[in-house]
C-alpha cells in the first residue's frame, strides 16, 4: 500500500551552509490572543529558524504550543481544549498564522468558542473560510515537535508513541487525520452501544455491524499507512550521516501482524471478525480489545541493537531527533518542504557536537525550526542564520543580535 499524495517532486533541500532564505514552509506572521500567558502577541518571522530564549516561566513553550495547534490534534501539551484560555481573559483563545507554503501564502486560524452549555468547540479557518474540521489543517501545514515531556516517550505507555508516529504520517498523508478521527468516533459509538446493551437496552445489530465494518476498513488503512511510514523512516535513517544514532523502527500489534502475513483485505476481515467476537468482553471493559488504537511503535538504537527504553537519556533524545530529522529530510526531498520543527529545550541533553550538528542540519534542510532555551549562548552558532526573540513575562520581542 502506498501513502496517498506522495508524488515526489524531488525538489532538493539547499546544500548545507548559510541559510538559503527559501524554507518552502514557514510561518511569516504568528498572532496569539488570550493564549495562556499571552493577552496579545504578534511575531513577524522570516523563513529562517527562530530561537526563543528567556527565563523559566516566560512563555517560550506556550509559543510552541500555539504553533502546534496549527495542525490537527490537541497540541503539544495534550490538554483539554479550554485549558490554553488565558486566566483572566475572555474565556476563549485564538492562534492565527500567515504561512508561506510551496503553493503560496495561506492564512490559518484556530481557537475555541465557548458554547452556551459551557462546552468548548474548536474552530478552524483557512484563508478566512470556516473549515469542516481540524483534519483540513493537515492539507496546509505540518509540524513535528519534541518536548521535554517526550523524554519519557520510550518509558511511558504506547499512546504517546502512536501519536508521535501519527504526526509524522500527517505530513505524508493529510487524509490520515480524518481517517483517525472517523475511527475514534466509531470506537466511541460502538462502546456506547455495547454498554447500553449490557444495561438492558438492546442495540440494533445492523448498526453495530456497520460500525465494526467502518472500524475494520479505517483501522486497517491506519495500520497500513503507519507501516509504510515506518519503512520509509527506516530507509531514511539508514542513509543518514552525522553524529545522531541510526534508529530502527517497527510498528507492532495484531493488525500489523495480519498485514505482514497477507493481503489488506484479509486483515480487514480478521479485524471485523475479532470485533464481532469481542462484543461481550468489550461491553464489560468499556474498551475495544483489538485494533490500531492498541498498536505500538518500537524504536531501537541500531548500532547498539538496544531498545530505546534502555538507552541513556541523551541517547534517547538523540534517537528521537534522528527520526525527526530523517522525516524532515525525506519530506524536503519528496514534497518540497520540511515540516515546521518545534524543538522545546532540545539543547538540554545534547553534547556540543550534536547540538551544532543539529543546527547545521536544520539550516541545510531549509526547515523553519522553532528552538527554545533559557540560555541564549547555546544558540550562538545560529547567529546570522536564525531570527532571535527574547521572551519575558508573556512578551516576545525581537533581538537585534543575529538578525
Ligand atoms: N491558561 C493560562 N493562563 C495564564 N497563564 C498561563 C496559562 N497556562 C500557563 N500559564 C503560564 O504561562 C507561563 C509560561 O509558561 P511556559 O511553559 O511557556 O514557560 P517557559 O518559558 O517555557 O518556561 P520554562 O523555561 O520553565 O520551560 C507560566 O508561568 C504559566 O503559569
Ligand atoms: Mg518551557
Tab-separated table of C-alpha atoms and ligand atoms in Angstrom:
chain	number	residue	atom	x	y	z
A	1	UNK	CA	0.000	0.000	0.000
A	2	UNK	CA	1.367	3.431	-0.822
A	3	UNK	CA	0.666	6.603	1.057
A	4	UNK	CA	-1.674	8.897	-0.821
A	5	UNK	CA	-0.349	12.156	-2.113
A	6	UNK	CA	3.323	11.303	-2.037
A	7	UNK	CA	4.101	12.131	-5.646
A	8	UNK	CA	7.755	13.055	-5.374
A	9	UNK	CA	8.656	16.488	-6.652
A	10	UNK	CA	12.308	15.819	-5.966
A	11	UNK	CA	12.911	19.396	-5.014
A	12	UNK	CA	16.199	19.233	-3.226
A	13	UNK	CA	16.815	20.990	0.048
A	14	UNK	CA	19.564	23.574	-0.064
A	15	UNK	CA	23.088	22.350	0.478
A	16	UNK	CA	24.477	22.947	3.947
A	17	UNK	CA	25.943	26.322	4.729
A	18	UNK	CA	24.316	29.713	5.074
A	19	UNK	CA	20.546	29.683	5.203
A	20	UNK	CA	19.183	29.901	1.689
A	21	UNK	CA	16.216	32.022	2.816
A	22	UNK	CA	13.778	29.799	0.935
A	23	UNK	CA	12.228	27.496	3.554
A	24	UNK	CA	9.268	26.283	1.494
A	25	UNK	CA	7.053	26.006	4.585
A	26	UNK	CA	7.348	28.706	7.222
A	27	UNK	CA	5.349	30.973	9.472
A	28	UNK	CA	5.580	34.566	8.276
A	29	UNK	CA	3.372	36.030	10.989
A	30	UNK	CA	2.002	34.483	14.163
A	31	UNK	CA	-0.723	36.073	16.281
A	32	UNK	CA	-1.858	34.843	19.687
A	33	UNK	CA	-4.921	36.159	21.522
A	34	UNK	CA	-5.668	35.217	25.113
A	35	UNK	CA	-3.424	32.194	24.710
A	36	UNK	CA	-2.039	31.103	28.120
A	37	UNK	CA	0.237	33.916	29.394
A	38	UNK	CA	-0.213	35.961	26.190
A	39	UNK	CA	-3.003	38.552	26.140
A	40	UNK	CA	-1.953	39.524	22.620
A	41	UNK	CA	1.277	38.726	20.809
A	42	UNK	CA	2.346	39.114	17.217
A	43	UNK	CA	5.610	37.777	15.768
A	44	UNK	CA	6.912	38.591	12.302
A	45	UNK	CA	9.291	35.935	11.025
A	46	UNK	CA	11.455	35.306	8.013
A	47	UNK	CA	11.721	31.797	6.571
A	48	UNK	CA	14.776	31.047	8.707
A	49	UNK	CA	14.758	29.159	12.041
A	50	UNK	CA	13.507	31.001	15.125
A	51	UNK	CA	15.198	30.998	18.522
A	52	UNK	CA	13.142	31.863	21.616
A	53	UNK	CA	15.171	32.418	24.749
A	54	UNK	CA	14.176	33.731	28.143
A	55	UNK	CA	13.831	32.791	31.786
A	56	UNK	CA	11.741	29.960	33.180
A	57	UNK	CA	8.017	30.639	33.014
A	58	UNK	CA	8.372	33.457	30.480
A	59	UNK	CA	6.212	31.883	27.741
A	60	UNK	CA	8.587	30.002	25.409
A	61	UNK	CA	6.809	26.646	25.439
A	62	UNK	CA	3.450	28.421	25.225
A	63	UNK	CA	4.521	29.869	21.869
A	64	UNK	CA	5.452	26.427	20.552
A	65	UNK	CA	2.177	25.073	21.866
A	66	UNK	CA	0.302	27.803	19.977
A	67	UNK	CA	2.102	26.710	16.783
A	68	UNK	CA	1.252	23.070	17.494
A	69	UNK	CA	-2.451	23.958	17.242
A	70	UNK	CA	-1.923	24.763	13.567
A	71	UNK	CA	-2.001	21.003	12.892
A	72	UNK	CA	-4.756	18.522	13.840
A	73	UNK	CA	-4.837	17.317	17.429
A	74	UNK	CA	-4.770	18.714	20.925
A	75	UNK	CA	-1.429	20.451	20.693
A	76	UNK	CA	1.901	19.596	22.228
A	77	UNK	CA	0.587	19.590	25.787
A	78	UNK	CA	-2.421	17.372	25.001
A	79	UNK	CA	-4.598	19.369	27.369
A	80	UNK	CA	-8.384	19.849	27.271
A	81	UNK	CA	-9.430	22.378	24.634
A	82	UNK	CA	-10.240	25.170	27.058
A	83	UNK	CA	-7.003	24.900	29.032
A	84	UNK	CA	-4.917	27.364	26.993
A	85	UNK	CA	-7.519	30.126	27.532
A	86	UNK	CA	-5.693	32.853	29.456
A	87	UNK	CA	-6.774	33.050	33.062
A	88	UNK	CA	-8.305	36.479	33.474
A	89	UNK	CA	-9.083	36.576	29.733
A	90	UNK	CA	-12.423	36.413	27.920
A	91	UNK	CA	-12.737	32.627	28.070
A	92	UNK	CA	-11.644	31.695	24.559
A	93	UNK	CA	-8.285	31.650	22.794
A	94	UNK	CA	-7.122	32.105	19.217
A	95	UNK	CA	-3.984	31.438	17.203
A	96	UNK	CA	-3.603	32.762	13.668
A	97	UNK	CA	-0.734	32.456	11.239
A	98	UNK	CA	0.171	33.608	7.794
A	99	UNK	CA	2.146	30.784	6.238
A	100	UNK	CA	4.459	30.570	3.302
A	101	UNK	CA	3.819	27.205	1.635
A	102	UNK	CA	5.032	25.613	-1.606
A	103	UNK	CA	1.686	26.588	-3.152
A	104	UNK	CA	1.722	30.204	-1.949
A	105	UNK	CA	0.642	32.192	1.093
A	106	UNK	CA	-2.116	30.757	3.317
A	107	UNK	CA	-3.888	32.222	6.340
A	108	UNK	CA	-4.742	29.712	9.016
A	109	UNK	CA	-6.645	30.424	12.198
A	110	UNK	CA	-7.819	28.247	15.046
A	111	UNK	CA	-9.226	28.669	18.512
A	112	UNK	CA	-12.214	27.854	20.627
A	113	UNK	CA	-15.585	29.333	21.280
A	114	UNK	CA	-17.444	28.624	24.470
A	115	UNK	CA	-20.938	27.300	23.789
A	116	UNK	CA	-23.911	28.370	25.936
A	117	UNK	CA	-23.915	24.923	27.597
A	118	UNK	CA	-20.345	25.526	28.811
A	119	UNK	CA	-18.665	23.164	26.327
A	120	UNK	CA	-15.808	24.376	24.139
A	121	UNK	CA	-15.815	23.986	20.387
A	122	UNK	CA	-12.691	24.115	18.226
A	123	UNK	CA	-12.918	26.445	15.253
A	124	UNK	CA	-10.650	26.298	12.204
A	125	UNK	CA	-10.473	28.824	9.383
A	126	UNK	CA	-8.357	28.546	6.276
A	127	UNK	CA	-7.984	31.670	4.144
A	128	UNK	CA	-10.886	33.193	6.038
A	129	UNK	CA	-13.356	30.380	5.338
A	130	UNK	CA	-14.525	28.005	8.099
A	131	UNK	CA	-13.086	24.506	7.632
A	132	UNK	CA	-15.244	21.470	8.347
A	133	UNK	CA	-12.817	20.086	10.877
A	134	UNK	CA	-9.274	20.184	12.124
A	135	UNK	CA	-8.275	17.491	9.644
A	136	UNK	CA	-8.297	20.223	6.963
A	137	UNK	CA	-5.256	21.766	8.643
A	138	UNK	CA	-3.156	18.767	7.620
A	139	UNK	CA	-3.676	19.742	3.968
A	140	UNK	CA	-1.937	23.064	4.524
A	141	UNK	CA	0.660	22.768	7.249
A	142	UNK	CA	2.615	20.096	9.022
A	143	UNK	CA	4.589	20.295	12.215
A	144	UNK	CA	6.529	17.862	14.341
A	145	UNK	CA	7.620	18.546	17.889
A	146	UNK	CA	9.947	17.338	20.577
A	147	UNK	CA	9.346	18.447	24.145
A	148	UNK	CA	10.959	17.654	27.497
A	149	UNK	CA	7.859	15.565	28.353
A	150	UNK	CA	8.756	13.337	25.410
A	151	UNK	CA	11.966	12.405	27.209
A	152	UNK	CA	9.760	9.689	28.684
A	153	UNK	CA	8.281	8.659	25.339
A	154	UNK	CA	10.058	5.301	25.376
A	155	UNK	CA	9.299	4.584	29.050
A	156	UNK	CA	5.636	5.552	29.095
A	157	UNK	CA	2.721	3.683	27.501
A	158	UNK	CA	2.238	3.272	23.743
A	159	UNK	CA	-0.295	6.120	23.302
A	160	UNK	CA	2.405	8.804	23.099
A	161	UNK	CA	4.443	6.755	20.615
A	162	UNK	CA	1.383	6.220	18.420
A	163	UNK	CA	0.655	9.951	18.454
A	164	UNK	CA	4.281	10.684	17.554
A	165	UNK	CA	4.111	8.299	14.584
A	166	UNK	CA	0.707	9.630	13.504
A	167	UNK	CA	2.002	13.191	13.458
A	168	UNK	CA	4.796	12.067	11.154
A	169	UNK	CA	2.210	10.349	8.925
A	170	UNK	CA	0.071	13.529	8.703
A	171	UNK	CA	2.874	15.160	6.738
A	172	UNK	CA	2.808	12.489	4.060
A	173	UNK	CA	-0.843	11.642	4.043
A	174	UNK	CA	-3.086	14.522	5.124
A	175	UNK	CA	-6.106	12.175	4.898
A	176	UNK	CA	-4.692	10.248	7.884
A	177	UNK	CA	-6.055	12.826	10.354
A	178	UNK	CA	-9.610	12.439	9.033
A	179	UNK	CA	-9.274	8.657	8.967
A	180	UNK	CA	-8.110	8.609	12.594
A	181	UNK	CA	-10.923	10.835	13.806
A	182	UNK	CA	-13.528	8.729	11.940
A	183	UNK	CA	-12.010	5.605	13.514
A	184	UNK	CA	-12.025	7.113	17.007
A	185	UNK	CA	-15.594	8.303	16.587
A	186	UNK	CA	-16.700	4.785	15.552
A	187	UNK	CA	-14.797	3.300	18.527
A	188	UNK	CA	-16.641	5.568	20.966
A	189	UNK	CA	-20.013	4.863	19.325
A	190	UNK	CA	-19.502	1.106	19.459
A	191	UNK	CA	-18.538	1.184	23.134
A	192	UNK	CA	-21.565	3.357	23.900
A	193	UNK	CA	-23.908	0.899	22.137
A	194	UNK	CA	-22.331	-2.121	23.819
A	195	UNK	CA	-22.667	-0.518	27.251
A	196	UNK	CA	-26.284	0.381	26.592
A	197	UNK	CA	-26.854	-3.194	25.520
A	198	UNK	CA	-25.213	-4.520	28.687
A	199	UNK	CA	-27.505	-2.187	30.634
A	200	UNK	CA	-30.566	-3.908	29.123
A	201	UNK	CA	-31.223	-1.730	26.058
A	202	UNK	CA	-30.563	-3.995	23.029
A	203	UNK	CA	-28.540	-2.342	20.261
A	204	UNK	CA	-29.586	-2.583	16.625
A	205	UNK	CA	-27.298	-5.388	15.290
A	206	UNK	CA	-27.133	-3.733	11.862
A	207	UNK	CA	-25.833	-0.558	13.455
A	208	UNK	CA	-23.129	-2.469	15.339
A	209	UNK	CA	-22.211	-4.370	12.154
A	210	UNK	CA	-21.906	-1.068	10.315
A	211	UNK	CA	-19.690	0.476	12.975
A	212	UNK	CA	-17.455	-2.589	13.017
A	213	UNK	CA	-17.190	-2.568	9.228
A	214	UNK	CA	-16.068	1.086	9.455
A	215	UNK	CA	-13.599	0.229	12.203
A	216	UNK	CA	-12.164	-2.653	10.177
A	217	UNK	CA	-11.817	-0.630	6.988
A	218	UNK	CA	-10.379	2.513	8.604
A	219	UNK	CA	-8.388	0.527	11.132
A	220	UNK	CA	-6.521	-1.462	8.500
A	221	UNK	CA	-5.917	1.669	6.438
A	222	UNK	CA	-4.457	3.372	9.529
A	223	UNK	CA	-2.184	0.441	10.317
A	224	UNK	CA	-1.090	0.107	6.678
A	225	UNK	CA	-0.124	3.762	6.378
A	226	UNK	CA	1.774	3.618	9.666
A	227	UNK	CA	3.654	0.523	8.483
A	228	UNK	CA	4.503	2.269	5.247
A	229	UNK	CA	5.742	5.310	7.160
A	230	UNK	CA	7.911	3.155	9.410
A	231	UNK	CA	9.535	1.530	6.380
A	232	UNK	CA	10.264	4.912	4.835
A	233	UNK	CA	11.698	6.205	8.097
A	234	UNK	CA	13.929	3.146	8.377
A	235	UNK	CA	15.259	3.758	4.864
A	236	UNK	CA	15.847	7.437	5.636
A	237	UNK	CA	17.509	6.695	8.992
A	238	UNK	CA	19.798	4.106	7.395
A	239	UNK	CA	21.071	6.696	4.899
A	240	UNK	CA	21.707	9.392	7.499
A	241	UNK	CA	25.229	10.520	8.278
A	242	UNK	CA	26.437	12.595	11.215
A	243	UNK	CA	26.536	12.189	14.978
A	244	UNK	CA	22.926	11.140	15.560
A	245	UNK	CA	22.416	7.400	16.119
A	246	UNK	CA	20.626	5.384	13.483
A	247	UNK	CA	17.168	4.382	14.655
A	248	UNK	CA	15.494	1.131	13.734
A	249	UNK	CA	11.699	1.337	13.920
A	250	UNK	CA	8.850	-1.168	13.855
A	251	UNK	CA	5.080	-0.872	14.135
A	252	UNK	CA	3.835	-3.608	16.463
A	253	UNK	CA	0.385	-5.055	17.069
A	254	UNK	CA	-2.132	-7.675	15.994
A	255	UNK	CA	-3.270	-5.760	12.929
A	256	UNK	CA	0.328	-5.127	11.919
A	257	UNK	CA	0.999	-8.888	12.150
A	258	UNK	CA	-2.024	-9.624	9.980
A	259	UNK	CA	-0.918	-7.064	7.415
A	260	UNK	CA	2.571	-8.537	7.357
A	261	UNK	CA	1.115	-12.026	6.846
A	262	UNK	CA	-1.264	-11.406	3.952
A	263	UNK	CA	-3.346	-9.043	1.861
A	264	UNK	CA	-5.016	-5.987	3.418
A	265	UNK	CA	-8.485	-7.331	2.588
A	266	UNK	CA	-7.829	-10.451	4.671
A	267	UNK	CA	-6.570	-8.311	7.555
A	268	UNK	CA	-9.734	-6.217	7.309
A	269	UNK	CA	-11.891	-9.330	7.500
A	270	UNK	CA	-9.926	-10.622	10.513
A	271	UNK	CA	-10.379	-7.319	12.325
A	272	UNK	CA	-14.100	-7.274	11.569
A	273	UNK	CA	-14.457	-10.826	12.916
A	274	UNK	CA	-12.340	-10.050	16.007
A	275	UNK	CA	-14.556	-7.064	16.793
A	276	UNK	CA	-17.761	-9.064	16.386
A	277	UNK	CA	-16.337	-11.829	18.605
A	278	UNK	CA	-15.305	-9.466	21.391
A	279	UNK	CA	-18.607	-7.622	21.836
A	280	UNK	CA	-19.394	-9.236	25.167
A	281	UNK	CA	-15.874	-8.748	26.593
A	282	UNK	CA	-15.711	-5.174	25.295
A	283	UNK	CA	-19.086	-4.364	26.844
A	284	UNK	CA	-17.678	-5.436	30.216
A	285	UNK	CA	-14.442	-3.477	29.987
A	286	UNK	CA	-15.846	-0.479	28.125
A	287	UNK	CA	-12.864	-0.715	25.754
A	288	UNK	CA	-12.018	-2.358	22.446
A	289	UNK	CA	-9.568	-5.210	22.586
A	290	UNK	CA	-8.252	-5.223	19.045
A	291	UNK	CA	-7.348	-2.549	16.531
A	292	UNK	CA	-4.677	0.000	15.655
A	293	UNK	CA	-5.557	2.045	18.756
A	294	UNK	CA	-3.649	-0.705	20.627
A	295	UNK	CA	-0.561	-0.702	18.396
A	296	UNK	CA	2.882	0.431	19.419
A	297	UNK	CA	5.945	1.954	17.807
A	298	UNK	CA	9.174	0.208	18.763
A	299	UNK	CA	12.395	2.143	18.386
A	300	UNK	CA	15.832	0.570	18.691
A	301	UNK	CA	19.316	2.040	18.703
A	302	UNK	CA	20.580	0.251	15.574
A	303	UNK	CA	24.327	0.296	16.310
A	304	UNK	CA	23.845	-0.933	19.882
A	305	UNK	CA	20.974	-3.232	18.953
A	306	UNK	CA	19.259	-1.943	22.059
A	307	UNK	CA	15.685	-0.919	22.773
A	308	UNK	CA	15.384	2.865	23.075
A	309	UNK	CA	13.898	2.479	26.554
A	310	UNK	CA	17.231	1.033	27.710
A	311	UNK	CA	19.373	3.801	26.212
A	312	UNK	CA	20.668	6.776	28.193
A	313	UNK	CA	18.545	9.929	28.419
A	314	UNK	CA	20.792	11.735	25.943
A	315	UNK	CA	20.814	8.760	23.585
A	316	UNK	CA	17.015	8.608	23.682
A	317	UNK	CA	16.823	12.289	22.833
A	318	UNK	CA	19.338	11.802	20.027
A	319	UNK	CA	17.284	8.876	18.660
A	320	UNK	CA	14.134	10.990	18.611
A	321	UNK	CA	15.978	13.809	16.876
A	322	UNK	CA	17.381	11.317	14.362
A	323	UNK	CA	13.841	10.183	13.497
A	324	UNK	CA	12.519	13.744	13.237
A	325	UNK	CA	15.430	14.787	11.019
A	326	UNK	CA	15.045	11.706	8.818
A	327	UNK	CA	11.372	12.564	8.364
A	328	UNK	CA	12.149	16.209	7.580
A	329	UNK	CA	14.838	15.244	5.068
A	330	UNK	CA	12.523	12.818	3.327
A	331	UNK	CA	9.754	15.394	3.158
A	332	UNK	CA	12.039	18.103	1.845
A	333	UNK	CA	13.080	15.710	-0.943
A	334	UNK	CA	9.708	14.209	-1.788
A	335	UNK	CA	7.260	17.005	-1.061
A	336	UNK	CA	9.482	20.041	-1.456
A	337	UNK	CA	9.022	21.222	2.132
A	338	UNK	CA	10.246	20.107	5.523
A	339	UNK	CA	7.660	20.396	8.332
A	340	UNK	CA	7.823	23.101	10.973
A	341	UNK	CA	10.063	21.679	13.698
A	342	UNK	CA	9.052	22.718	17.217
A	343	UNK	CA	12.021	21.832	19.382
A	344	UNK	CA	11.448	22.691	23.024
A	345	UNK	CA	14.638	22.626	25.100
A	346	UNK	CA	16.312	20.152	22.768
A	347	UNK	CA	19.738	21.506	23.623
A	348	UNK	CA	19.380	20.387	27.238
A	349	UNK	CA	20.631	16.804	26.862
A	350	UNK	CA	22.793	17.200	23.770
A	351	UNK	CA	26.547	17.497	23.882
A	352	UNK	CA	28.124	20.349	21.922
A	353	UNK	CA	28.959	18.267	18.839
A	354	UNK	CA	25.412	17.025	18.487
A	355	UNK	CA	23.914	20.430	19.227
A	356	UNK	CA	25.976	22.065	16.481
A	357	UNK	CA	25.216	19.212	14.093
A	358	UNK	CA	21.509	19.697	14.770
A	359	UNK	CA	21.714	23.414	13.968
A	360	UNK	CA	23.659	22.724	10.764
A	361	UNK	CA	21.193	20.088	9.656
A	362	UNK	CA	18.197	22.363	10.295
A	363	UNK	CA	19.793	25.091	8.204
A	364	UNK	CA	20.782	22.641	5.451
A	365	UNK	CA	17.220	21.295	5.308
A	366	UNK	CA	15.750	24.763	4.907
A	367	UNK	CA	13.364	23.926	7.751
A	368	UNK	CA	11.805	26.597	9.896
A	369	UNK	CA	12.674	25.165	13.286
A	370	UNK	CA	11.495	26.908	16.445
A	371	UNK	CA	14.038	26.355	19.190
A	372	UNK	CA	13.699	27.326	22.832
A	373	UNK	CA	16.092	27.533	25.751
A	374	UNK	CA	16.806	29.552	28.841
A	375	UNK	CA	20.428	30.146	27.856
A	376	UNK	CA	20.793	32.100	24.599
A	377	UNK	CA	24.509	31.231	24.467
A	378	UNK	CA	23.578	27.667	23.467
A	379	UNK	CA	22.305	29.073	20.173
A	380	UNK	CA	25.354	31.212	19.356
A	381	UNK	CA	26.279	29.035	16.331
A	382	UNK	CA	22.965	30.070	14.752
A	383	UNK	CA	23.862	33.779	14.772
A	384	UNK	CA	23.157	35.178	11.313
A	385	UNK	CA	21.244	32.016	10.367
A	386	UNK	CA	18.182	32.359	12.615
A	387	UNK	CA	15.841	35.023	13.983
A	388	UNK	CA	16.196	35.547	17.734
A	389	UNK	CA	13.430	36.596	20.127
A	390	UNK	CA	13.745	37.317	23.821
A	391	UNK	CA	10.727	36.174	25.812
A	392	UNK	CA	9.910	37.647	29.193
A	393	UNK	CA	6.676	37.880	31.201
A	394	UNK	CA	4.480	36.805	28.312
A	395	UNK	CA	6.017	39.179	25.767
A	396	UNK	CA	8.275	38.055	22.901
A	397	UNK	CA	10.432	40.798	21.388
A	398	UNK	CA	12.924	40.536	18.507
A	399	UNK	CA	16.576	40.698	19.454
A	400	UNK	CA	18.885	42.653	17.214
A	401	UNK	CA	21.656	40.111	17.678
A	402	UNK	CA	21.911	37.537	14.922
A	403	UNK	CA	19.435	39.216	12.578
B	1	LIG	N1	-4.141	29.404	30.854
B	1	LIG	C1	-3.157	30.186	31.307
B	1	LIG	N2	-3.377	31.496	31.575
B	1	LIG	C2	-2.385	32.295	32.002
B	1	LIG	N3	-1.120	31.880	32.183
B	1	LIG	C3	-0.845	30.578	31.946
B	1	LIG	C4	-1.839	29.679	31.492
B	1	LIG	N4	-1.266	28.458	31.347
B	1	LIG	C5	0.020	28.608	31.678
B	1	LIG	N5	0.292	29.879	32.022
B	1	LIG	C6	1.580	30.462	32.467
B	1	LIG	O1	2.408	30.653	31.356
B	1	LIG	C7	3.730	30.852	31.851
B	1	LIG	C8	4.768	30.489	30.844
B	1	LIG	O2	4.753	29.100	30.626
B	1	LIG	P1	5.763	28.382	29.598
B	1	LIG	O3	5.598	26.932	29.810
B	1	LIG	O4	5.569	28.906	28.244
B	1	LIG	O5	7.162	28.878	30.172
B	1	LIG	P2	8.607	28.628	29.581
B	1	LIG	O6	9.149	29.941	29.142
B	1	LIG	O7	8.593	27.548	28.584
B	1	LIG	O8	9.388	28.186	30.889
B	1	LIG	P3	10.491	27.021	31.150
B	1	LIG	O9	11.822	27.603	30.779
B	1	LIG	O10	10.390	26.809	32.617
B	1	LIG	O11	10.118	25.833	30.364
B	1	LIG	C9	3.800	30.060	33.145
B	1	LIG	O12	4.180	30.914	34.193
B	1	LIG	C10	2.389	29.544	33.352
B	1	LIG	O13	1.955	29.668	34.666
B	2	LIG	MG1	9.271	25.606	28.591
